[in-house]
Short mmCIF file of C-alpha atoms in Angstrom, two decimals:
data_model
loop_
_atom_site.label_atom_id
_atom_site.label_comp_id
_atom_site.label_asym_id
_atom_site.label_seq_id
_atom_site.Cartn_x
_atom_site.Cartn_y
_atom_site.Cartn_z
CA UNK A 1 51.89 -35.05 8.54
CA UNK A 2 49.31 -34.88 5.94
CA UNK A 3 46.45 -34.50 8.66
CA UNK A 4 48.62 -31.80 10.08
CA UNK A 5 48.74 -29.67 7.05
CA UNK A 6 44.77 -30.46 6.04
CA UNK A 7 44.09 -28.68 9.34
CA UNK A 8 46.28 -26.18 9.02
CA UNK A 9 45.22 -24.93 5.62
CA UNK A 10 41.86 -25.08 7.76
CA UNK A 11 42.60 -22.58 9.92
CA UNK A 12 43.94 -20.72 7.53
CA UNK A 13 40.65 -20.29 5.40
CA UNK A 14 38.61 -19.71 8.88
CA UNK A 15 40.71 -16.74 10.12
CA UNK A 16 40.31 -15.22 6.61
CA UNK A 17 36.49 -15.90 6.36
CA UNK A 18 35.39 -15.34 9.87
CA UNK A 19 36.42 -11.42 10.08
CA UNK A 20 34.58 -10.75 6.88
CA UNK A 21 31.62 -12.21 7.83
CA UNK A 22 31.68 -10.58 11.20
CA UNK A 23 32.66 -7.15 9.11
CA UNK A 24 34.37 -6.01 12.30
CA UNK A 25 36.64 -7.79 15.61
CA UNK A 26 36.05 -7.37 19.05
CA UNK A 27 38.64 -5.25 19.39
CA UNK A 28 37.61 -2.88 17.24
CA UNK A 29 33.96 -2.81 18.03
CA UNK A 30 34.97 -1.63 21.20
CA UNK A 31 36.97 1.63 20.18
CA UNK A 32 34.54 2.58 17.88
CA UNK A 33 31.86 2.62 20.45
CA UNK A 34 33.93 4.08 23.00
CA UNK A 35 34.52 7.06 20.41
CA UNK A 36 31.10 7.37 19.70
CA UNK A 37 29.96 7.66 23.21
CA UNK A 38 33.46 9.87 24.32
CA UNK A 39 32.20 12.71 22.29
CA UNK A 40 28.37 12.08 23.50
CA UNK A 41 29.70 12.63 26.82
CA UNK A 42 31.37 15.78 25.36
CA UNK A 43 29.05 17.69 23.65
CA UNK A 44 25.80 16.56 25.86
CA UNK A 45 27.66 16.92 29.00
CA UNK A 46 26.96 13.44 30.32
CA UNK A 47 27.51 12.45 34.10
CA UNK A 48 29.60 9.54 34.69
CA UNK A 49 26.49 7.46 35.70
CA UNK A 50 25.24 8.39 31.84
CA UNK A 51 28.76 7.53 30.34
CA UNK A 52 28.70 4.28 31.09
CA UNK A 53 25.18 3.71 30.77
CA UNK A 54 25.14 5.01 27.44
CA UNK A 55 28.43 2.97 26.33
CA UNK A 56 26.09 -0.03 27.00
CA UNK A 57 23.46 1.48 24.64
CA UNK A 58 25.65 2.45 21.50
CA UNK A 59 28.00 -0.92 22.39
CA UNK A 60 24.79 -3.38 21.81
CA UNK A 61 23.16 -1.39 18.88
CA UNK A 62 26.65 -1.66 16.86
CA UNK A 63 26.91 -5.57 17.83
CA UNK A 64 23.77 -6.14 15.99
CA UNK A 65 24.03 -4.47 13.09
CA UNK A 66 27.55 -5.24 12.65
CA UNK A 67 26.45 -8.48 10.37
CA UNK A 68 23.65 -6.22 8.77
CA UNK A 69 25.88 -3.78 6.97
CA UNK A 70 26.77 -5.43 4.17
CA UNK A 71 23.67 -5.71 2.87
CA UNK A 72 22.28 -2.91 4.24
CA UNK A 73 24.79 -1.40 1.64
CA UNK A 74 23.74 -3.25 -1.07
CA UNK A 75 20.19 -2.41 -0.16
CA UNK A 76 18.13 -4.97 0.89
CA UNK A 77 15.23 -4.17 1.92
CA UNK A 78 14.73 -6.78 4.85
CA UNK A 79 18.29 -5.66 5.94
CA UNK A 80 17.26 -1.98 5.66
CA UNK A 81 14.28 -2.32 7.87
CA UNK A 82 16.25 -4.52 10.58
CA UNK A 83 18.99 -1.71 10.95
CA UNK A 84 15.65 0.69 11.08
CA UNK A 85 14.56 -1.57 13.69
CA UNK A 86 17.54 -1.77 16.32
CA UNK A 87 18.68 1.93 15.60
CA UNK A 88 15.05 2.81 17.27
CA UNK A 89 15.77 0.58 20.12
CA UNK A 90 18.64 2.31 20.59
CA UNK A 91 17.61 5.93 20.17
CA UNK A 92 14.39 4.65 22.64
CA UNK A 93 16.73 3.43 25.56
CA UNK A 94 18.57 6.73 25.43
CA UNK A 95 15.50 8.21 26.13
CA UNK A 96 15.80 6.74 29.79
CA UNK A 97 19.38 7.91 30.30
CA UNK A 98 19.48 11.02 28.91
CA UNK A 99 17.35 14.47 30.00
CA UNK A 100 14.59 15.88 28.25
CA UNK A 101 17.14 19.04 27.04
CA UNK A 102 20.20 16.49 26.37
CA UNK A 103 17.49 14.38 24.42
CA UNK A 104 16.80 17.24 22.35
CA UNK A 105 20.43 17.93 21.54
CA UNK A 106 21.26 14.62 20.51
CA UNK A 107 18.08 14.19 18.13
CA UNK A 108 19.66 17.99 16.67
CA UNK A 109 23.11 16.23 15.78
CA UNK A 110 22.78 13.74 12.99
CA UNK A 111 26.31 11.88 13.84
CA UNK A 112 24.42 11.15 16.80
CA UNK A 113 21.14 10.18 15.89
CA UNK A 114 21.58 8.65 12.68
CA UNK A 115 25.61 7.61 13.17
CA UNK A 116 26.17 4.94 10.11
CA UNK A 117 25.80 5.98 6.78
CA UNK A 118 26.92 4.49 3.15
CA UNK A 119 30.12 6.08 0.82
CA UNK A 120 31.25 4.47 -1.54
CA UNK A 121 29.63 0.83 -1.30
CA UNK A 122 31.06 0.82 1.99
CA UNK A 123 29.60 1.98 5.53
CA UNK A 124 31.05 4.55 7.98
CA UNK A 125 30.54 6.14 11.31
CA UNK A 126 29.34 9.68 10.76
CA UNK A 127 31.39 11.23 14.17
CA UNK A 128 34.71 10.27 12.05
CA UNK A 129 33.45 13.11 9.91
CA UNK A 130 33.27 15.82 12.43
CA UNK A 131 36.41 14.69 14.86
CA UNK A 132 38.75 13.59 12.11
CA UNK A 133 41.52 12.56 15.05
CA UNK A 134 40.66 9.11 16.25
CA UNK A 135 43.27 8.50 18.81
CA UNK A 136 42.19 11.78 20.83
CA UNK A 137 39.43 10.63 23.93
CA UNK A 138 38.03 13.52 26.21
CA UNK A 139 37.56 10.99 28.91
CA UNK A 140 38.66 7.83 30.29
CA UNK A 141 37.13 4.16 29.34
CA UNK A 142 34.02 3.29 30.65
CA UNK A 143 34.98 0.97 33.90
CA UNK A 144 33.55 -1.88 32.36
CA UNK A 145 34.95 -1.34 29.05
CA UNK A 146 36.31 -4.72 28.43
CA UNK A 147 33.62 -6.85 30.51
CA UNK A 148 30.13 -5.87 29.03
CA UNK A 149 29.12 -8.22 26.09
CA UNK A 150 25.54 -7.13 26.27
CA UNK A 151 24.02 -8.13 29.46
CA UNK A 152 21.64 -4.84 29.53
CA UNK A 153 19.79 -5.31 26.34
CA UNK A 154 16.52 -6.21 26.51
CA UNK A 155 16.08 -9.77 24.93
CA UNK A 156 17.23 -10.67 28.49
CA UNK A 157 14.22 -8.30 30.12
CA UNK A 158 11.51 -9.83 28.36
CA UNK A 159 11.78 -6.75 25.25
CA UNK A 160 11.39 -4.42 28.18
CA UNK A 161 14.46 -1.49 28.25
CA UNK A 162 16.53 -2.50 31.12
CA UNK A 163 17.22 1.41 31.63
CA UNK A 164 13.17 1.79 31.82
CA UNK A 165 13.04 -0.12 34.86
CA UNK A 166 15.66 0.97 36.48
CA UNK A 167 15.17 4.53 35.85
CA UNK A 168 13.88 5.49 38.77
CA UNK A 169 16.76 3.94 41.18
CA UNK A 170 19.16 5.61 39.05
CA UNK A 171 18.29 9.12 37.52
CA UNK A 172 15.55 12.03 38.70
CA UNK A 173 15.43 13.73 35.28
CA UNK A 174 12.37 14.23 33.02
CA UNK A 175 12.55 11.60 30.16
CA UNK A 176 11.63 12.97 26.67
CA UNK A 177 7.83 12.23 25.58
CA UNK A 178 8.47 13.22 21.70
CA UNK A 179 8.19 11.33 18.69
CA UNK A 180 11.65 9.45 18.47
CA UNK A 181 11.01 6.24 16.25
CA UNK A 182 12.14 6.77 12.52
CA UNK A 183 10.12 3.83 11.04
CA UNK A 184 6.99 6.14 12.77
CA UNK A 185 6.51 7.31 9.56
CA UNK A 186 6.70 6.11 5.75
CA UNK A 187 8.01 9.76 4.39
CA UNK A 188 10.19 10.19 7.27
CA UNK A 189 11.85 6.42 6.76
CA UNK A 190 12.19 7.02 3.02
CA UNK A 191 14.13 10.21 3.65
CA UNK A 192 16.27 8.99 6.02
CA UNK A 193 17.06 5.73 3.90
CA UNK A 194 18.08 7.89 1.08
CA UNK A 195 20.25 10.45 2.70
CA UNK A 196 21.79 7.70 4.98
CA UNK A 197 22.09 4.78 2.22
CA UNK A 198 21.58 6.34 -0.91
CA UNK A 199 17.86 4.18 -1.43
CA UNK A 200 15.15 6.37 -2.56
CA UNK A 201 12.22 4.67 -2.11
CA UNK A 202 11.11 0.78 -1.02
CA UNK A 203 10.68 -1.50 -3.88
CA UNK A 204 7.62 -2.78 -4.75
CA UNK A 205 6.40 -6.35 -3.71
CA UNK A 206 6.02 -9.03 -5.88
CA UNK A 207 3.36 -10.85 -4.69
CA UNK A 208 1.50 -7.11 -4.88
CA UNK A 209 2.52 -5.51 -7.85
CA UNK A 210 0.30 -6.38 -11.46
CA UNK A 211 1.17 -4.60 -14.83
CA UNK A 212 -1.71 -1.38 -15.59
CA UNK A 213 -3.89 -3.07 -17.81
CA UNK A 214 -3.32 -7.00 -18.63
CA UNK A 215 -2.54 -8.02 -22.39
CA UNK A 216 -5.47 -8.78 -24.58
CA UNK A 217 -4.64 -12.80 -25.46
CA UNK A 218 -1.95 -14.51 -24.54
CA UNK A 219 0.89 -15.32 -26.83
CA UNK A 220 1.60 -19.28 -28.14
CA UNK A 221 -1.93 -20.30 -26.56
CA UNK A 222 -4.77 -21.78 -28.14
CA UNK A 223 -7.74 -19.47 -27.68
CA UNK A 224 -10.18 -22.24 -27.09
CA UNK A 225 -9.90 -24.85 -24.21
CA UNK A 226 -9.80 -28.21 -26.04
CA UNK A 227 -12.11 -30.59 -24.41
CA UNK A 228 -11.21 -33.41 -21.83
CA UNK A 229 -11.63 -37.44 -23.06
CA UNK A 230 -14.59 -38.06 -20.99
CA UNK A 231 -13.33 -41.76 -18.78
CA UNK A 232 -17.53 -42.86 -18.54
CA UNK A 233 -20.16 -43.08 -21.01
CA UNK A 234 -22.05 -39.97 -22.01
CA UNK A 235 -25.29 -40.16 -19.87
CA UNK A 236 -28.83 -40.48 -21.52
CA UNK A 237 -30.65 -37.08 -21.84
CA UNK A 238 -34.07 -38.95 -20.47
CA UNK A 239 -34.45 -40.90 -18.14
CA UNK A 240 -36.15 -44.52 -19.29
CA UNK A 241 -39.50 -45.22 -17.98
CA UNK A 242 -39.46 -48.18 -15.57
CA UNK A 243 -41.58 -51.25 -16.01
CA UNK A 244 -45.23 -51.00 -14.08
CA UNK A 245 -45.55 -54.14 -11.92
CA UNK A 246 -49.17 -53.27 -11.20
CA UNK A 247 -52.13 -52.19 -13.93
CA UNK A 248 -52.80 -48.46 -14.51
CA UNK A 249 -55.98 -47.61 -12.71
CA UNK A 250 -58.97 -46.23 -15.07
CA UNK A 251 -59.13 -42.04 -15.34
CA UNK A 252 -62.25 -42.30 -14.48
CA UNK A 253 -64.48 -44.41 -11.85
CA UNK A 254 -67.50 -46.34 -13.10
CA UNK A 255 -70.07 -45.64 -11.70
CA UNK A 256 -71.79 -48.24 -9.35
CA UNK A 257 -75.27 -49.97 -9.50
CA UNK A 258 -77.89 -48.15 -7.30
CA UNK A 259 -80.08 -50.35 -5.36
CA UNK A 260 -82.99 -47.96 -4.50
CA UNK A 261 -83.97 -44.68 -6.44
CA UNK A 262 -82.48 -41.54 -5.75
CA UNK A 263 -84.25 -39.23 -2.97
CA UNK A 264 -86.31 -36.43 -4.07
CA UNK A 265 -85.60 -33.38 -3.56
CA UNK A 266 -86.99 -30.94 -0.84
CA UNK A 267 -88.27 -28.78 -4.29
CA UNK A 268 -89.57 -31.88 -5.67
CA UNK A 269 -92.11 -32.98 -2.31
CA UNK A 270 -93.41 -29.42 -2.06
CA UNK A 271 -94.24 -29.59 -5.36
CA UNK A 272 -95.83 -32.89 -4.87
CA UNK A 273 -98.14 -31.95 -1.79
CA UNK A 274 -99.14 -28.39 -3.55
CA UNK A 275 -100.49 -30.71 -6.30
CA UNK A 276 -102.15 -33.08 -4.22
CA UNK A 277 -103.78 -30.15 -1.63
CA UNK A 278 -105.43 -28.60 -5.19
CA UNK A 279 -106.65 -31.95 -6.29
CA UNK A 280 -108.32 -32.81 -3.14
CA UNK A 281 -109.99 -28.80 -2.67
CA UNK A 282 -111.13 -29.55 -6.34
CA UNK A 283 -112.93 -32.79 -5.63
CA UNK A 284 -114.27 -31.03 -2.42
CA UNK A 285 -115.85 -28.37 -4.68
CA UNK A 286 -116.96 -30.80 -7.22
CA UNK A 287 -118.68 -33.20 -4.40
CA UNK A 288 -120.44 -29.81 -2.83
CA UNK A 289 -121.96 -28.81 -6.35
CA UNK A 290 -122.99 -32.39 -7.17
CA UNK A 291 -124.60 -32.25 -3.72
CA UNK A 292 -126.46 -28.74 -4.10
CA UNK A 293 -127.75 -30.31 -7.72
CA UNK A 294 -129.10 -33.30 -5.75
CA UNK A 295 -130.53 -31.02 -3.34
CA UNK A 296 -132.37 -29.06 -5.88
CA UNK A 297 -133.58 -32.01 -8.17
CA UNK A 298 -135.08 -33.88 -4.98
CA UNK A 299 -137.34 -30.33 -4.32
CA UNK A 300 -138.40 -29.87 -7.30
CA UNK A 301 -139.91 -33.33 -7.70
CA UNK A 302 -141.59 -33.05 -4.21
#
């Protein structure tokens, strides 16, 4: 009995968690879309090909940002820019389905283009704003109403619109080439965050931001370092001289014991063979005049 009531008071606590988290049933995720897309179908004049189609559209961008809301409210800034994110993925595979001139109307109506917005901490569907009577529908329920959980979107195409690639076997229009994306631009997603959630601008980072100019000191430091306890000896500013094994050579060579004189120079026997050529022409002279005397002498005693 006491296991009985543990897991009832289990079930209990789940059933009132589990809608909060989810922020919205099944049930009711259903009728808003089909509201949403009733009065597209009104005031763009879809065919029932492009009612259905565009139920798909407006039935898997509300199933993801279903969870998102909350914060999106509170203004988080990663929640912001997922909503961002999957409201362009919406607005882009609507491009496929509807005409070039519907496109155009539906960009002109914000409860269209832009259909959550923030009121009072909590979010809302804008189209409750201009059709104030939510049990009125112009048309029928899409035929698959109650069997499409999201089969169409295009996590299951590879991130490729499934209404891209089947365009062509399904409608003949021209498909609007505009600018559609809202995170396109930074001005253009600030405005739109602000009118639709009440956030002016995006917060700075963290990591990024750094005060204008950096305080002089800073406070309860010591302005010098103090120094580290050195583990190992202080090291010896020169290096010690290591012990010669071998003698020091002399600086200068002595000079070695020359066996024969030096050579004379080439000045030195020139000078020696001009000397000896004017000794021998002066003992030639002399010899002539002592033989002229002898000469003479030996006539004059004849």
């Amino acid at each position: 009995m006491k296991r009985w009531t543990t897991l009832l008071m289990i079930v209990c606590m789940l059933g009132i968690t589990i809608p909060a988290m989810g922020a919205m049933s099944i049930s009711k995720m259903r009728q808003n879309t089909r509201f949403l897309t009733d009065r597209m179908a009104y005031e763009l004049q879809l065919t029932p090909q492009q009612y259905d189609d565009v139920y798909e559209v407006n039935y898997d961008f509300i199933n993801n940002v279903r969870y998102l809301m909350d914060d999106v409210v509170r203004g988080y800034d990663y929640a912001l820019d997922r909503y961002y994110d999957f409201l362009d993925v919406r607005n882009d595979d609507l491009r496929w389905i509807l005409s070039s001139a519907q496109y155009r109307r539906f960009m002109g109506a914000e409860h269209f283009y832009r259909p959550i917005y923030a009121n009072n901490s909590k979010w809302q569907f804008r189209i409750y704003t201009v059709y104030t009577n939510i049990n009125f529908f112009y048309y029928g329920k899409p035929h698959h109403y109650t069997t499409y959980c999201g089969g169409h979107y295009r996590t299951h195409f590879n991130n490729v619109s499934y209404y891209q690639t089947h365009y062509r076997n399904r409608y003949r229009h021209e498909v609007y080439k505009g600018n559609y994306r809202i995170r396109h631009d930074r001005v253009t997603y600030d405005n739109h965050r602000r009118r639709d959630f009440n956030v002016a601008v995006r917060p700075p980072k963290k990591d990024n931001h750094r005060p204008a100019t950096p305080p002089q000191t800073r406070p309860n430091r010591p302005q010098a370092r103090p120094e580290r306890p050195q583990a190992t000896p202080n090291r010896p500013q020169a290096r010690p001289e290591r012990p010669q094994t071998k003698p020091s050579r002399p600086q200068t060579r002595p000079e070695r014991p020359s066996s024969q004189h030096n050579a004379p120079t080439k000045r030195e026997v020139k000078r020696n063979t001009d000397r000896k050529e004017k000794d021998s022409k002066k003992t030639r002279e002399k010899s002539k005049d002592n033989s002229r005397e002898r000469s003479a002498t030996r006539m004059r005693t004849v």
